[in-house]
Coordinates of C-alpha atoms in Angstrom, one line a residue:
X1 CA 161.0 107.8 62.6
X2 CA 164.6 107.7 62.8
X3 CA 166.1 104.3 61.5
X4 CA 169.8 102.7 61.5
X5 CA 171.7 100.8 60.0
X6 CA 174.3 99.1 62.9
X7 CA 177.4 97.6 62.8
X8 CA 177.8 94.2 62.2
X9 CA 179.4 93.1 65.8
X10 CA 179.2 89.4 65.2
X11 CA 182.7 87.7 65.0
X12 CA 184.1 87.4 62.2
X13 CA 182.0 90.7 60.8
X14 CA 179.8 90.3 58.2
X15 CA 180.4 92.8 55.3
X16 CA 176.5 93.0 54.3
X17 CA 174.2 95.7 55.3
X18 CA 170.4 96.5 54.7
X19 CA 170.3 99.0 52.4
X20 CA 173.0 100.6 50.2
X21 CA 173.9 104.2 50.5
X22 CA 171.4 104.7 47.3
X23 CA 168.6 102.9 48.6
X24 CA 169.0 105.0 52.1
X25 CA 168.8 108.1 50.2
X26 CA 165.7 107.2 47.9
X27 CA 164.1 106.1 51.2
X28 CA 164.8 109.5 52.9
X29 CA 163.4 110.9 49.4
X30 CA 160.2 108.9 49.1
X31 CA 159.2 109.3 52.9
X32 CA 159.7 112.7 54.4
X33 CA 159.1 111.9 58.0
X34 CA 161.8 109.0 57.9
X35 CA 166.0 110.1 59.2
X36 CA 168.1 107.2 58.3
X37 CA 171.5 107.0 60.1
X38 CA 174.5 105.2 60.0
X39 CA 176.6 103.5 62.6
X40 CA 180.3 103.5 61.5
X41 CA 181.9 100.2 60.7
X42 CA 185.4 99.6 59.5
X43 CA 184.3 96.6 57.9
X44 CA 180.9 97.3 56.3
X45 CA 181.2 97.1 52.0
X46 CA 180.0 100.0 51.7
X47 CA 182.5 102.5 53.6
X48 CA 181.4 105.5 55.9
X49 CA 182.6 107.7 53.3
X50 CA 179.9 106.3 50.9
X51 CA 177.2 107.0 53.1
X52 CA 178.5 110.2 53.7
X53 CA 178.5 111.3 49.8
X54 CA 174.9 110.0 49.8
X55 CA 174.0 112.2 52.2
X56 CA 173.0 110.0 55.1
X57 CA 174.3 111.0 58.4
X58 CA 177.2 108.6 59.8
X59 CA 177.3 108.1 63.9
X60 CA 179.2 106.6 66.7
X61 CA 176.0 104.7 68.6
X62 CA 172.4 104.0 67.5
X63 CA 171.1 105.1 70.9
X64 CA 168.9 108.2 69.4
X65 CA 167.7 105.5 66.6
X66 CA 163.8 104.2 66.8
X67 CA 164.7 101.0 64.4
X68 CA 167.8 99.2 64.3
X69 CA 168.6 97.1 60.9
X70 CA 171.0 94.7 60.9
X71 CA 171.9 91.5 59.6
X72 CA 173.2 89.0 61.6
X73 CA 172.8 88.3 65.3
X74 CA 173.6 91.4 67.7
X75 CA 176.0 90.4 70.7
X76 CA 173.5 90.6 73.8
X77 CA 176.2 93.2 75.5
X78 CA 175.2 95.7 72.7
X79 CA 171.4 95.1 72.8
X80 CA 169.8 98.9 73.5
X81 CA 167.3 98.1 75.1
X82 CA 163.9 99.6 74.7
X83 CA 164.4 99.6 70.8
X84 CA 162.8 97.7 67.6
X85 CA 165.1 95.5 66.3
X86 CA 165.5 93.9 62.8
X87 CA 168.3 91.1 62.0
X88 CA 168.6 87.5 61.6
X89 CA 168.1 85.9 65.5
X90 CA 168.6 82.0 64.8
X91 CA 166.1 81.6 67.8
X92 CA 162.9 80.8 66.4
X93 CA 163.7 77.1 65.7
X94 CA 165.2 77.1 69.6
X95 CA 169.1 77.5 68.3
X96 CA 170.6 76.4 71.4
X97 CA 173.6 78.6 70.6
X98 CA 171.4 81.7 70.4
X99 CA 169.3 81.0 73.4
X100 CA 171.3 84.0 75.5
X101 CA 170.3 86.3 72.9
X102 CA 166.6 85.4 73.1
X103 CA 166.6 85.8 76.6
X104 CA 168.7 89.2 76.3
X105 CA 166.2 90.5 74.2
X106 CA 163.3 89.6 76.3
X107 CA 165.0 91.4 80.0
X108 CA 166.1 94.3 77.5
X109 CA 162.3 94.9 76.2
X110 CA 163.6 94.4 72.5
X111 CA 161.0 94.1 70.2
X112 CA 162.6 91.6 68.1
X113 CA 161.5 91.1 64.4
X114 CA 163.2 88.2 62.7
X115 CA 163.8 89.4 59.0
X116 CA 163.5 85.1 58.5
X117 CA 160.1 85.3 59.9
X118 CA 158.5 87.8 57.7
X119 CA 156.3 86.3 55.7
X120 CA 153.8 87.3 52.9
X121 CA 149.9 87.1 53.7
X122 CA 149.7 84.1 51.0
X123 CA 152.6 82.8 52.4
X124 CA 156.6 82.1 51.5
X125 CA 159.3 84.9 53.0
X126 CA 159.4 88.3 51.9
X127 CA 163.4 88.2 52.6
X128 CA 166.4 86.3 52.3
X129 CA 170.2 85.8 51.2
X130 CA 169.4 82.6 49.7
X131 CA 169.7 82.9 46.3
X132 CA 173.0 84.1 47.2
X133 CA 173.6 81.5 49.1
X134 CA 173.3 79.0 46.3
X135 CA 174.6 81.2 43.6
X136 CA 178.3 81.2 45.7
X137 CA 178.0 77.7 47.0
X138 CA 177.7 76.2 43.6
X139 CA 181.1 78.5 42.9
X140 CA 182.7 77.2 45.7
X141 CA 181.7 73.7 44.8
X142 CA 183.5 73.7 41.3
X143 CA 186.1 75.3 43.1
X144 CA 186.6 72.4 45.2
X145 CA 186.3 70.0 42.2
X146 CA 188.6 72.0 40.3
X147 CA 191.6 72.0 43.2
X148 CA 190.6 68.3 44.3
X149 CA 191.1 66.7 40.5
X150 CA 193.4 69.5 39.3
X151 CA 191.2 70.2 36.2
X152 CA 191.2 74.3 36.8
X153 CA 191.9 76.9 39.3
X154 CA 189.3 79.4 40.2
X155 CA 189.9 82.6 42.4
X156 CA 188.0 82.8 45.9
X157 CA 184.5 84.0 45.4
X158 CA 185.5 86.6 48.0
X159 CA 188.2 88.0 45.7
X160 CA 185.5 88.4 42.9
X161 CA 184.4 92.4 43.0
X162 CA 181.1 91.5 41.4
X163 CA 178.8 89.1 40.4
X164 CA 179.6 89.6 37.1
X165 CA 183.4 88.7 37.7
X166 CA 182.7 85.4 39.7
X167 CA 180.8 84.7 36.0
X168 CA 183.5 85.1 34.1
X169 CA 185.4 83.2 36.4
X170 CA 183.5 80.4 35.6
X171 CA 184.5 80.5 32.1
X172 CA 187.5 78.5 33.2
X173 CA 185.6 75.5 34.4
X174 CA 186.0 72.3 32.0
X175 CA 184.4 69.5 33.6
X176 CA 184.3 65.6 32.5
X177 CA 181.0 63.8 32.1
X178 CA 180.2 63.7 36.2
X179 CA 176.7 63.5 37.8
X180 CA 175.9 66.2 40.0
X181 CA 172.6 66.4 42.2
X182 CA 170.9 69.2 43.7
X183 CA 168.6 69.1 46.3
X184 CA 165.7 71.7 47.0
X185 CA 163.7 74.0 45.4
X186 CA 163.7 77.2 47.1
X187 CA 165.8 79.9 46.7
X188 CA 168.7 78.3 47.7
X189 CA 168.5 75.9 44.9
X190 CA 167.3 78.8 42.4
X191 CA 170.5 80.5 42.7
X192 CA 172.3 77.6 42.2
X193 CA 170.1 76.5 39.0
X194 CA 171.2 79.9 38.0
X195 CA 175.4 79.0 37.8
X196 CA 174.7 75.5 36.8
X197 CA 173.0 76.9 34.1
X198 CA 174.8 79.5 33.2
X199 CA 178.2 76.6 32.9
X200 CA 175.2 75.4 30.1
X201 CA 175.4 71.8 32.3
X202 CA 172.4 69.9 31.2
X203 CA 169.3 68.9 33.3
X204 CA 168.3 65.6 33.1
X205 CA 164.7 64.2 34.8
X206 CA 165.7 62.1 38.4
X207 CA 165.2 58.9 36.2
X208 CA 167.4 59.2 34.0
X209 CA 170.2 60.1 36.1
X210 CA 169.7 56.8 38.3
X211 CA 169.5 54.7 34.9
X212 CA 171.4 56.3 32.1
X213 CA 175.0 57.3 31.1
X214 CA 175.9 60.3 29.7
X215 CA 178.7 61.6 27.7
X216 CA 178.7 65.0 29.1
X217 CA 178.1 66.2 32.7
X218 CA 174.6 66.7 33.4
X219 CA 172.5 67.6 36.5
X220 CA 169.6 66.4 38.0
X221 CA 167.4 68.7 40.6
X222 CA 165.4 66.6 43.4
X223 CA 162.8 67.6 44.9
X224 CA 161.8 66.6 48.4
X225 CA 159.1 63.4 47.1
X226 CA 162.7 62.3 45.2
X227 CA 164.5 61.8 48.6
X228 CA 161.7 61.2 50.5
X229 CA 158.7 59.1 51.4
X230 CA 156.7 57.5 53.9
X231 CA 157.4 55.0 55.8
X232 CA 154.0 53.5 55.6
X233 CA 154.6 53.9 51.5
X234 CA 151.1 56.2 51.1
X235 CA 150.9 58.7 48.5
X236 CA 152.9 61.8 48.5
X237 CA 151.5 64.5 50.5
X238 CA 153.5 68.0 50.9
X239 CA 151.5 69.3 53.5
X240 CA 151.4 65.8 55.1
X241 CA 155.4 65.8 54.8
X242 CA 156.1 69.7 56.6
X243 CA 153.8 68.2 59.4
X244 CA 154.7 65.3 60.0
X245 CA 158.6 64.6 59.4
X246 CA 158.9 61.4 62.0
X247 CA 156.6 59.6 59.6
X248 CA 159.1 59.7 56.8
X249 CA 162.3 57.9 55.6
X250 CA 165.2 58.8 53.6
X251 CA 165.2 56.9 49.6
X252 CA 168.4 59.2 48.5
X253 CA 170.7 55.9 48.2
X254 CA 170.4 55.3 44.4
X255 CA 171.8 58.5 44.0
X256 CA 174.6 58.2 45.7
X257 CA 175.9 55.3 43.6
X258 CA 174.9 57.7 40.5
X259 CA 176.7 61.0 42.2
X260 CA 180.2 62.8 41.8
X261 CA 178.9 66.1 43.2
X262 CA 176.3 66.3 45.9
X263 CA 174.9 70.1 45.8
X264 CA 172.8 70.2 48.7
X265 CA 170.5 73.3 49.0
X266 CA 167.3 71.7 50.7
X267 CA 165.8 73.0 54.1
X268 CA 166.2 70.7 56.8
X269 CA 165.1 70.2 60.4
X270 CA 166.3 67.6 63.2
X271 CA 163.2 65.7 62.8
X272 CA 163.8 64.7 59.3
X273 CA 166.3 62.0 58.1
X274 CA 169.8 62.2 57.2
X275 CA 170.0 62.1 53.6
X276 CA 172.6 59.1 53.9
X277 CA 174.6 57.6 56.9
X278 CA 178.1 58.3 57.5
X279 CA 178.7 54.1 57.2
X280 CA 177.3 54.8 53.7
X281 CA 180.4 56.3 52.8
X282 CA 182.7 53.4 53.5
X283 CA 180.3 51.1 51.1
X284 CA 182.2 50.5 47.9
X285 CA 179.1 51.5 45.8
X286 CA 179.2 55.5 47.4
X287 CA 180.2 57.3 44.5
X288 CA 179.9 61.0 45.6
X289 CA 183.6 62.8 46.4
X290 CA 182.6 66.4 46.5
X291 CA 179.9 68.1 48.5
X292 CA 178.8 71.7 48.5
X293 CA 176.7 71.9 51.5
X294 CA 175.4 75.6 51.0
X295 CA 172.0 74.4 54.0
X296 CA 175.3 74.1 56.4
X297 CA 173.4 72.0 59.0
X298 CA 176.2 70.7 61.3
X299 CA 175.9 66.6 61.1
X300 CA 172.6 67.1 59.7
X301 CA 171.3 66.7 56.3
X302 CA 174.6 65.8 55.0
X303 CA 175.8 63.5 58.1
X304 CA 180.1 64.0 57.2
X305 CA 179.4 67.9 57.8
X306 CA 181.1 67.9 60.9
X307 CA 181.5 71.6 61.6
X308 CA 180.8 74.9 59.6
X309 CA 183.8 76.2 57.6
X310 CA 185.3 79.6 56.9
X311 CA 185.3 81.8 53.9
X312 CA 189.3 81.2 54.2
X313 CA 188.8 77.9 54.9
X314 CA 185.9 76.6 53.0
X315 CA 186.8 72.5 53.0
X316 CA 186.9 69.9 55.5
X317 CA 187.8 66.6 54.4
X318 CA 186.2 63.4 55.0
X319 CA 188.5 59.9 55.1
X320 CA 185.6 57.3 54.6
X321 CA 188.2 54.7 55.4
X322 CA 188.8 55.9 58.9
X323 CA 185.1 57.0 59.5
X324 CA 186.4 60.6 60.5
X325 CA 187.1 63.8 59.8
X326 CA 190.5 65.0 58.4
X327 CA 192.4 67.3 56.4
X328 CA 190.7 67.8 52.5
X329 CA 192.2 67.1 49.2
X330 CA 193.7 63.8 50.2
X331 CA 193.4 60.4 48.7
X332 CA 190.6 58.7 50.3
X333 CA 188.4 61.9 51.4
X334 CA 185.2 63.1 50.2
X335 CA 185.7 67.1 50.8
X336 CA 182.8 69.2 52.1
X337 CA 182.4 72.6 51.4
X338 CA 180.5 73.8 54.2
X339 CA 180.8 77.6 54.3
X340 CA 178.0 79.0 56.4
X341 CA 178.0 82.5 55.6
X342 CA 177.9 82.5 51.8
X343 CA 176.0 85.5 50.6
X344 CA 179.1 87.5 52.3
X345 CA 181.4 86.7 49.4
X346 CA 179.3 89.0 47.1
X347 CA 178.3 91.4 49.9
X348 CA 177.7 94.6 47.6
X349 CA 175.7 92.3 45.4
X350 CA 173.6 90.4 48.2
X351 CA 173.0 93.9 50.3
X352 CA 171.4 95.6 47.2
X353 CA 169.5 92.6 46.2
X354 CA 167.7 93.0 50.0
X355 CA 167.6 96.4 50.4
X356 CA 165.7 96.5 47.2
X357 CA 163.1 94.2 48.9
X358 CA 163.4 95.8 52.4
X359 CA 162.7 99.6 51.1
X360 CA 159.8 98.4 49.1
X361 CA 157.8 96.2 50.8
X362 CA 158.8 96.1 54.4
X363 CA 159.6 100.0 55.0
X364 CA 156.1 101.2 54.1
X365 CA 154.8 99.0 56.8
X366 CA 156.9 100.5 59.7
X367 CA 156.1 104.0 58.4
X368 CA 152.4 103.6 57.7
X369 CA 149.9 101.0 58.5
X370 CA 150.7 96.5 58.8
X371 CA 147.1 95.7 57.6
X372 CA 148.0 92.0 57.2
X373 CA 150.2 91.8 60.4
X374 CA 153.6 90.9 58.9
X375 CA 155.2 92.5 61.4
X376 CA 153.1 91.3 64.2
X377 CA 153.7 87.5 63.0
X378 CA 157.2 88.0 62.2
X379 CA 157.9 89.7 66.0
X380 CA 159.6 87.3 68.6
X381 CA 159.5 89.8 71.3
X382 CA 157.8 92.6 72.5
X383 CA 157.3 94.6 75.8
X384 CA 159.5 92.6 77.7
X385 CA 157.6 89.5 76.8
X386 CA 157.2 86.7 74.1
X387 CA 154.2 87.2 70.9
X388 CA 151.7 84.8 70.9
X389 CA 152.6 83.4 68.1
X390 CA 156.3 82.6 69.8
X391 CA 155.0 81.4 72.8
X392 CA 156.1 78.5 72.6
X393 CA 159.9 79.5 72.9
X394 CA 159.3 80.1 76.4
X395 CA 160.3 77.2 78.4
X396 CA 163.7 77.5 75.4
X397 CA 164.0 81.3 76.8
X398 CA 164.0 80.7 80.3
X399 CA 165.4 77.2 80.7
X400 CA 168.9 77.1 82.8
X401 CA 171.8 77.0 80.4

C-alpha cells in the first residue's frame, strides 16, 4: 500500500501534516509492505528536505498514491478521483460551506474518511487537534487581556518555535484578581486546563465563583448541567441532553455578572442555545470584556462572534453600546478572540501529537484487518455513493446550491 501525505491546498495553508518525517520512517520500518510518499509543499513545517533526510520519497502529485492524508479540506478541483481519502471534511454536520466538496467527492468515487468521525468501539474520537486548540486559545486569550489593559506583552503564539517557548512566555503574565470561566470538558477544555494551570490560577467549584470574592484570580470550569437545563426543570440527564437540545434553555447569566474572561471551549450545535444574547451585553450587570472563543462557531455559542479571525488578526471587537461589531481594544468593546485554526500556531507540536495517534492506532487498520469497523463508521463516501450510516446527508449532497 502506497500512502501520501498531500499538500495542504486550503487558503491560507495550513502548516500541519499527519505524520512527521520520523513517524513516516518508523511506519515504513514496522510495516514492510507500506511506501509512504510525500507531496512537496512550500509551506508544510516540516520542509521537503526533512522528509528527504528521513528517507521518504518526496513527489510532485499523489496520483500513484492508494491513501491520501491530509488535514484540512482538499479543494474539489484537486480531488483524484478513485482514491481513499483522509482529512477533516466539515460535511458531516451538513456545513453548508462544504457542501461542493461533499458532492465532489461523491461524482469523483472518493472514499471519504473523516479523521473527526473516527471513533473508538466504546466510544469518544480516536483523533483530534483539540487539546491544541485549547492549549493556544487560552495563550491567545491572555494575550488579549494583556494588550487590552496593558498589564504585559506576549509574543504571537505563532512566533513561539515550541511548546515549550509559548510556556515560558507565559511567565510574563501578572494578572489582578479577575474571574475567568471555562466552558467544556473535552479536549478542548483539557488543553486549556493545562495553561491555566500551569499560570498556577486557582480552581474554584461553580458556586463559589457566583457567590464569593476572591483576592487572587481564580477559575471556575462548567460543565454543560452548569449552563444548562431543562426547560421543563426535570433532573439532569446527559444522554437526555445530546438527544434532545430543543428541550433545553440556557442558565449561564449569573456568570456573566461574575466573569472578566469568558474561555469558551464547549461543543455546540445550532439546536442548542446561545450561551447569552447579544442585548445581554448592553445590560449594566454584563461583566465579561474578554473572550477567547477557541469552539469558533460564527454567532453561535458566543452570539458577539461575528466572523472567524486570523492568526494575524486574532481580535474583533465588540461596542456593546452600539450593538455591533467594530474595531478591538477600544473603550466600550468586549474583544473576541476568535481564531479558528488554532492548533496551526504550534504546528510541529500538534502534527507529532497526531501522527503519534494516527501510526498507532489507525495505520494498522488500513494495512491489516477493521474488526470493529472504524473505518466503515467513520467513511462518508464510498463507490460513488453515500455509507449508510451518512445517508442522511443525501438530500444536503444533492440539493441545488
Amino acid at each position: 500500500m502506497k500512502i501520501a501525505l498531500i499538500r495542504e491546498r486550503k487558503k491560507p495553508a495550513d502548516l500541519r501534516v499527519a505524520l512527521s518525517p520520523q513517524q513516516a520512517r518508523k511506519l515504513e520500518e514496522q510495516f514492510p509492505q507500506l511506501e509512504i510518499v510525500v507531496e512537496r509543499s512550500p509551506d508544510r513545517i516540516f520542509g521537503d528536505e526533512m522528509y528527504h533526510n528521513a528517507g521518504i520519497e518526496l513527489v510532485h502529485n499523489a496520483n500513484s498514491s492508494d491513501v491520501l492524508f491530509g488535514i484540512k479540506e482538499v479543494p474539489v478541483d484537486h480531488l483524484i478521483p478513485s482514491k481513499t481519502y483522509f482529512f477533516f471534511s466539515h460535511t458531516h454536520k451538513m456545513q453548508e460551506y462544504n457542501r461542493p466538496l461533499l458532492r465532489a467527492a461523491l461524482n469523483n468515487n472518493v472514499r471519504l474518511i473523516d479523521y473527526e468521525c473516527l471513533e473508538w468501539p466504546s466510544g469518544g474520537r480516536i483523533l483530534g487537534f483539540g487539546k491544541w486548540a485549547g492549549i493556544v486559545g487560552v495563550y491567545n486569550g491572555m494575550l488579549t487581556w494583556g494588550k487590552k489593559y496593558q498589564n504585559f506583552q506576549l509574543k504571537p503564539a505563532h512566533e513561539c518555535a515550541s511548546i515549550e517557548e509559548l510556556l515560558n512566555e507565559l511567565e510574563k503574565v501578572v494578572l489582578p484578581p479577575i474571574k475567568i470561566a471555562l466552558t467544556g470538558t473535552g479536549r478542548v477544555a483539557n488543553g486549556a486546563l493545562e495553561i491555566l494551570k500551569h499560570l498556577h490560577i486557582r480552581e474554584v467549584e461553580p458556586r463559589a465563583y457566583r457567590e464569593e470574592k476572591f483576592n487572587e484570580p481564580v477559575f471556575t470550569n462548567l460543565k454543560n448541567d452548569d449552563v444548562y437545563q431543562r426547560i421543563d426543570r426535570s433532573e439532569w440527564d446527559n444522554q437526555h441532553f445530546y438527544n434532545n437540545h430543543e428541550s433545553y434553555e440556557s442558565i449561564f447569566n449569573p456568570y456573566t455578572k461574575q466573569t472578566d474572561m469568558l474561555i469558551n471551549g464547549m461543543y455546540w450545535e445550532s439546536t442548542l442555545p446561545a450561551l447569552f444574547r447579544k442585548n445581554d451585553t448592553k445590560e449594566k450587570g454584563f461583566r465579561i470584556r474578554v473572550i477567547a472563543d477557541i469552539t469558533c462557531d460564527v454567532e453561535g455559542s458566543v452570539p458577539i462572534t461575528m466572523k472567524a479571525t486570523s492568526i494575524h488578526h486574532p481580535v474583533l471587537g465588540w461596542d456593546y453600546r452600539r450593538m455591533e461589531e467594530c474595531e478591538p481594544f477600544l473603550e466600550d468593546t468586549i474583544d473576541v478572540m476568535a481564531v479558528t485554526n488554532l492548533p496551526t500556531e504550534l504546528p510541529a507540536d500538534a502534527s507529532r501529537d497526531f501522527g503519534e495517534v494516527l501510526s498507532a492506532e489507525i495505520v494498522p487498520l488500513l494495512l491489516n484487518d477493521d474488526p470493529d469497523g472504524v473505518l466503515k463508521n467513520a467513511t462518508l463516501t464510498q463507490n460513488g455513493q453515500l455509507t449508510e450510516k451518512y445517508s442522511y446527508l443525501k438530500e444536503f449532497a444533492y440539493s441545488h446550491d
